Amino acid sequence: GAGVSQSPSNKVTEKGKDVELRCDPISGHTALYWYRQRLGQGLEFLIYFQGNSAPDKSGLPSDRFSAERTGESVSTLTIQRTQQEDSAVYLCASSRSRGANEKLFFGSGTQLSVL
Amino acid sequence: GENVGLHLPTLSVQEGDNSIINCAYSNSASDYFIWYKQESGKGPQFIIDIRSNMDKRQGQRVTVLLNKTVKHLSLQIAATQPGDSAVYFCAENRDAGNMLTFGGGTRLMVKP
């Protein structure tokens, strides 16, 4: 596609349920990032994938959060046993590589609301 | 801890005026800075970037200024238009791995 695509655009779930968020990066982009954005705040780095290398999970806030990516394609972010504090917009971004100064292209995000 | 932050959470300007959005950073090791624009319901969009070996960089209606002495970054928008209304984030790249650290954002409101 022309840009980074995320689905669903909105997700409402009950506390304790698991959710899965999907990201389709720009074709040919080897690097993929997940960020979390709480209401009125900046972007919080979660996890990073580069090709077939081991992902950088240093930003994941707890073991309830996990992400997968197969090769250089789709990525899924899974949140288990969701809590109300998980409510946020989850943004995915991709770039051509992990080189210095490579621009990130963002999707529109998934708005997650945990009731 | 070290962070990227913004001085003004909200900036209101008259259409046609120039806008200046400021950002402070504390990590002197950062060598690459980016401004992103985020409109409501959308992901951040790249506006302009600057490397630490530069003081100024110009784009179309936008200029980024970098003052390494006081660790200050600013985004200037000339002849601000209603379409410029958005939240603006500065971000720094602290290493070669594109691990962007974002500031809290400034909301720009353009009055007609």
Tab-separated table of N, CA and C in Angstrom, chain A residues 33 35 37 40-43 45 48 56 91 95 97-104 106-108, chain B residues 31-32 36 38 41-44 46 49 51 89 93 95-100 102-105:
chain	number	residue	atom	x	y	z
A	33	TYR	N	8.337	-0.153	13.950
A	33	TYR	CA	8.303	0.297	15.343
A	33	TYR	C	6.862	0.349	15.851
A	35	TYR	N	4.734	2.363	18.915
A	35	TYR	CA	4.739	3.402	19.938
A	35	TYR	C	3.365	3.437	20.602
A	37	GLN	N	0.757	6.143	22.628
A	37	GLN	CA	0.509	7.564	22.867
A	37	GLN	C	-0.709	7.711	23.758
A	40	GLY	N	-3.107	13.240	25.126
A	40	GLY	CA	-2.428	14.497	25.394
A	40	GLY	C	-0.951	14.386	25.683
A	41	GLN	N	-0.375	13.229	25.377
A	41	GLN	CA	1.036	13.042	25.686
A	41	GLN	C	1.844	12.711	24.443
A	42	GLY	N	3.137	12.599	24.629
A	42	GLY	CA	4.030	12.260	23.535
A	42	GLY	C	4.018	10.774	23.226
A	43	LEU	N	4.941	10.379	22.382
A	43	LEU	CA	5.011	8.991	21.939
A	43	LEU	C	6.012	8.202	22.779
A	45	PHE	N	8.090	4.798	23.104
A	45	PHE	CA	8.607	3.665	22.327
A	45	PHE	C	8.275	2.352	23.022
A	48	TYR	N	10.856	-2.580	18.591
A	48	TYR	CA	11.419	-2.299	17.272
A	48	TYR	C	11.841	-3.599	16.601
A	56	ASP	N	14.087	-5.369	19.434
A	56	ASP	CA	14.436	-4.583	20.618
A	56	ASP	C	13.160	-4.369	21.412
A	91	LEU	N	0.543	3.366	17.937
A	91	LEU	CA	1.020	3.784	16.622
A	91	LEU	C	2.116	2.855	16.127
A	95	SER	N	10.333	2.283	8.493
A	95	SER	CA	11.344	3.036	7.760
A	95	SER	C	12.133	2.066	6.897
A	97	SER	N	15.208	1.401	6.728
A	97	SER	CA	16.219	0.610	7.413
A	97	SER	C	16.422	1.224	8.782
A	98	ARG	N	17.384	0.687	9.512
A	98	ARG	CA	17.670	1.245	10.816
A	98	ARG	C	18.858	2.207	10.735
A	99	GLY	N	19.136	2.675	9.578
A	99	GLY	CA	20.243	3.598	9.431
A	99	GLY	C	19.969	4.912	10.124
A	100	ALA	N	21.037	5.630	10.424
A	100	ALA	CA	20.895	6.931	11.052
A	100	ALA	C	20.101	7.850	10.141
A	101	ASN	N	19.198	8.590	10.743
A	101	ASN	CA	18.444	9.619	10.040
A	101	ASN	C	17.446	9.074	9.016
A	102	GLU	N	17.059	7.837	9.165
A	102	GLU	CA	15.998	7.322	8.311
A	102	GLU	C	14.658	7.809	8.851
A	103	LYS	N	13.859	8.371	7.984
A	103	LYS	CA	12.584	8.932	8.417
A	103	LYS	C	11.591	7.831	8.722
A	104	LEU	N	10.824	8.053	9.772
A	104	LEU	CA	9.758	7.136	10.140
A	104	LEU	C	8.448	7.596	9.522
A	106	PHE	N	4.434	6.958	9.857
A	106	PHE	CA	3.483	6.448	10.843
A	106	PHE	C	2.151	6.080	10.216
A	107	GLY	N	1.504	5.077	10.809
A	107	GLY	CA	0.122	4.792	10.511
A	107	GLY	C	-0.774	5.705	11.321
A	108	SER	N	-2.077	5.554	11.160
A	108	SER	CA	-3.038	6.403	11.865
A	108	SER	C	-3.326	5.925	13.278
B	31	ASP	N	22.254	13.778	18.006
B	31	ASP	CA	22.863	14.393	16.824
B	31	ASP	C	21.887	14.577	15.677
B	32	TYR	N	20.630	14.284	15.934
B	32	TYR	CA	19.643	14.383	14.859
B	32	TYR	C	18.296	14.703	15.474
B	36	TYR	N	7.678	16.618	13.909
B	36	TYR	CA	6.528	15.923	13.348
B	36	TYR	C	5.274	16.730	13.619
B	38	GLN	N	1.103	16.273	13.946
B	38	GLN	CA	0.065	15.272	14.126
B	38	GLN	C	-1.294	15.942	14.137
B	41	GLY	N	-6.643	12.486	14.903
B	41	GLY	CA	-7.016	11.196	14.349
B	41	GLY	C	-6.020	10.602	13.382
B	42	LYS	N	-4.870	11.230	13.260
B	42	LYS	CA	-3.860	10.733	12.329
B	42	LYS	C	-2.540	10.477	13.058
B	43	GLY	N	-1.691	9.727	12.392
B	43	GLY	CA	-0.365	9.522	12.935
B	43	GLY	C	0.522	10.715	12.642
B	44	PRO	N	1.632	10.832	13.347
B	44	PRO	CA	2.553	11.951	13.103
B	44	PRO	C	3.113	11.923	11.686
B	46	PHE	N	6.142	13.540	9.178
B	46	PHE	CA	7.433	14.207	9.145
B	46	PHE	C	7.299	15.600	8.526
B	49	ASP	N	13.793	17.978	9.343
B	49	ASP	CA	14.797	17.463	10.264
B	49	ASP	C	16.058	18.311	10.190
B	51	ARG	N	20.426	18.028	11.418
B	51	ARG	CA	21.514	17.338	12.076
B	51	ARG	C	22.271	18.317	12.974
B	89	PHE	N	5.368	17.781	17.463
B	89	PHE	CA	6.309	17.077	18.336
B	89	PHE	C	7.727	17.263	17.823
B	93	ASN	N	17.154	11.847	18.081
B	93	ASN	CA	17.720	10.535	17.810
B	93	ASN	C	19.037	10.467	18.548
B	95	ASP	N	20.975	7.822	18.968
B	95	ASP	CA	22.004	6.921	18.464
B	95	ASP	C	21.719	6.661	17.001
B	96	ALA	N	22.495	5.807	16.407
B	96	ALA	CA	22.340	5.560	14.983
B	96	ALA	C	21.207	4.605	14.689
B	97	GLY	N	20.503	4.174	15.735
B	97	GLY	CA	19.477	3.167	15.531
B	97	GLY	C	18.086	3.707	15.354
B	98	ASN	N	17.967	4.998	15.158
B	98	ASN	CA	16.665	5.598	14.897
B	98	ASN	C	15.699	5.417	16.063
B	99	MET	N	16.203	5.373	17.284
B	99	MET	CA	15.351	5.284	18.460
B	99	MET	C	14.916	6.684	18.827
B	100	LEU	N	13.870	7.143	18.188
B	100	LEU	CA	13.403	8.497	18.430
B	100	LEU	C	12.776	8.627	19.806
B	102	PHE	N	10.439	11.255	21.802
B	102	PHE	CA	9.544	12.360	21.492
B	102	PHE	C	9.274	13.225	22.718
B	103	GLY	N	9.088	14.508	22.468
B	103	GLY	CA	8.648	15.421	23.497
B	103	GLY	C	7.145	15.325	23.688
B	104	GLY	N	6.614	16.126	24.616
B	104	GLY	CA	5.205	16.039	24.964
B	104	GLY	C	4.265	16.686	23.958
B	105	GLY	N	4.779	17.495	23.047
B	105	GLY	CA	3.938	18.086	22.020
B	105	GLY	C	3.434	19.472	22.349
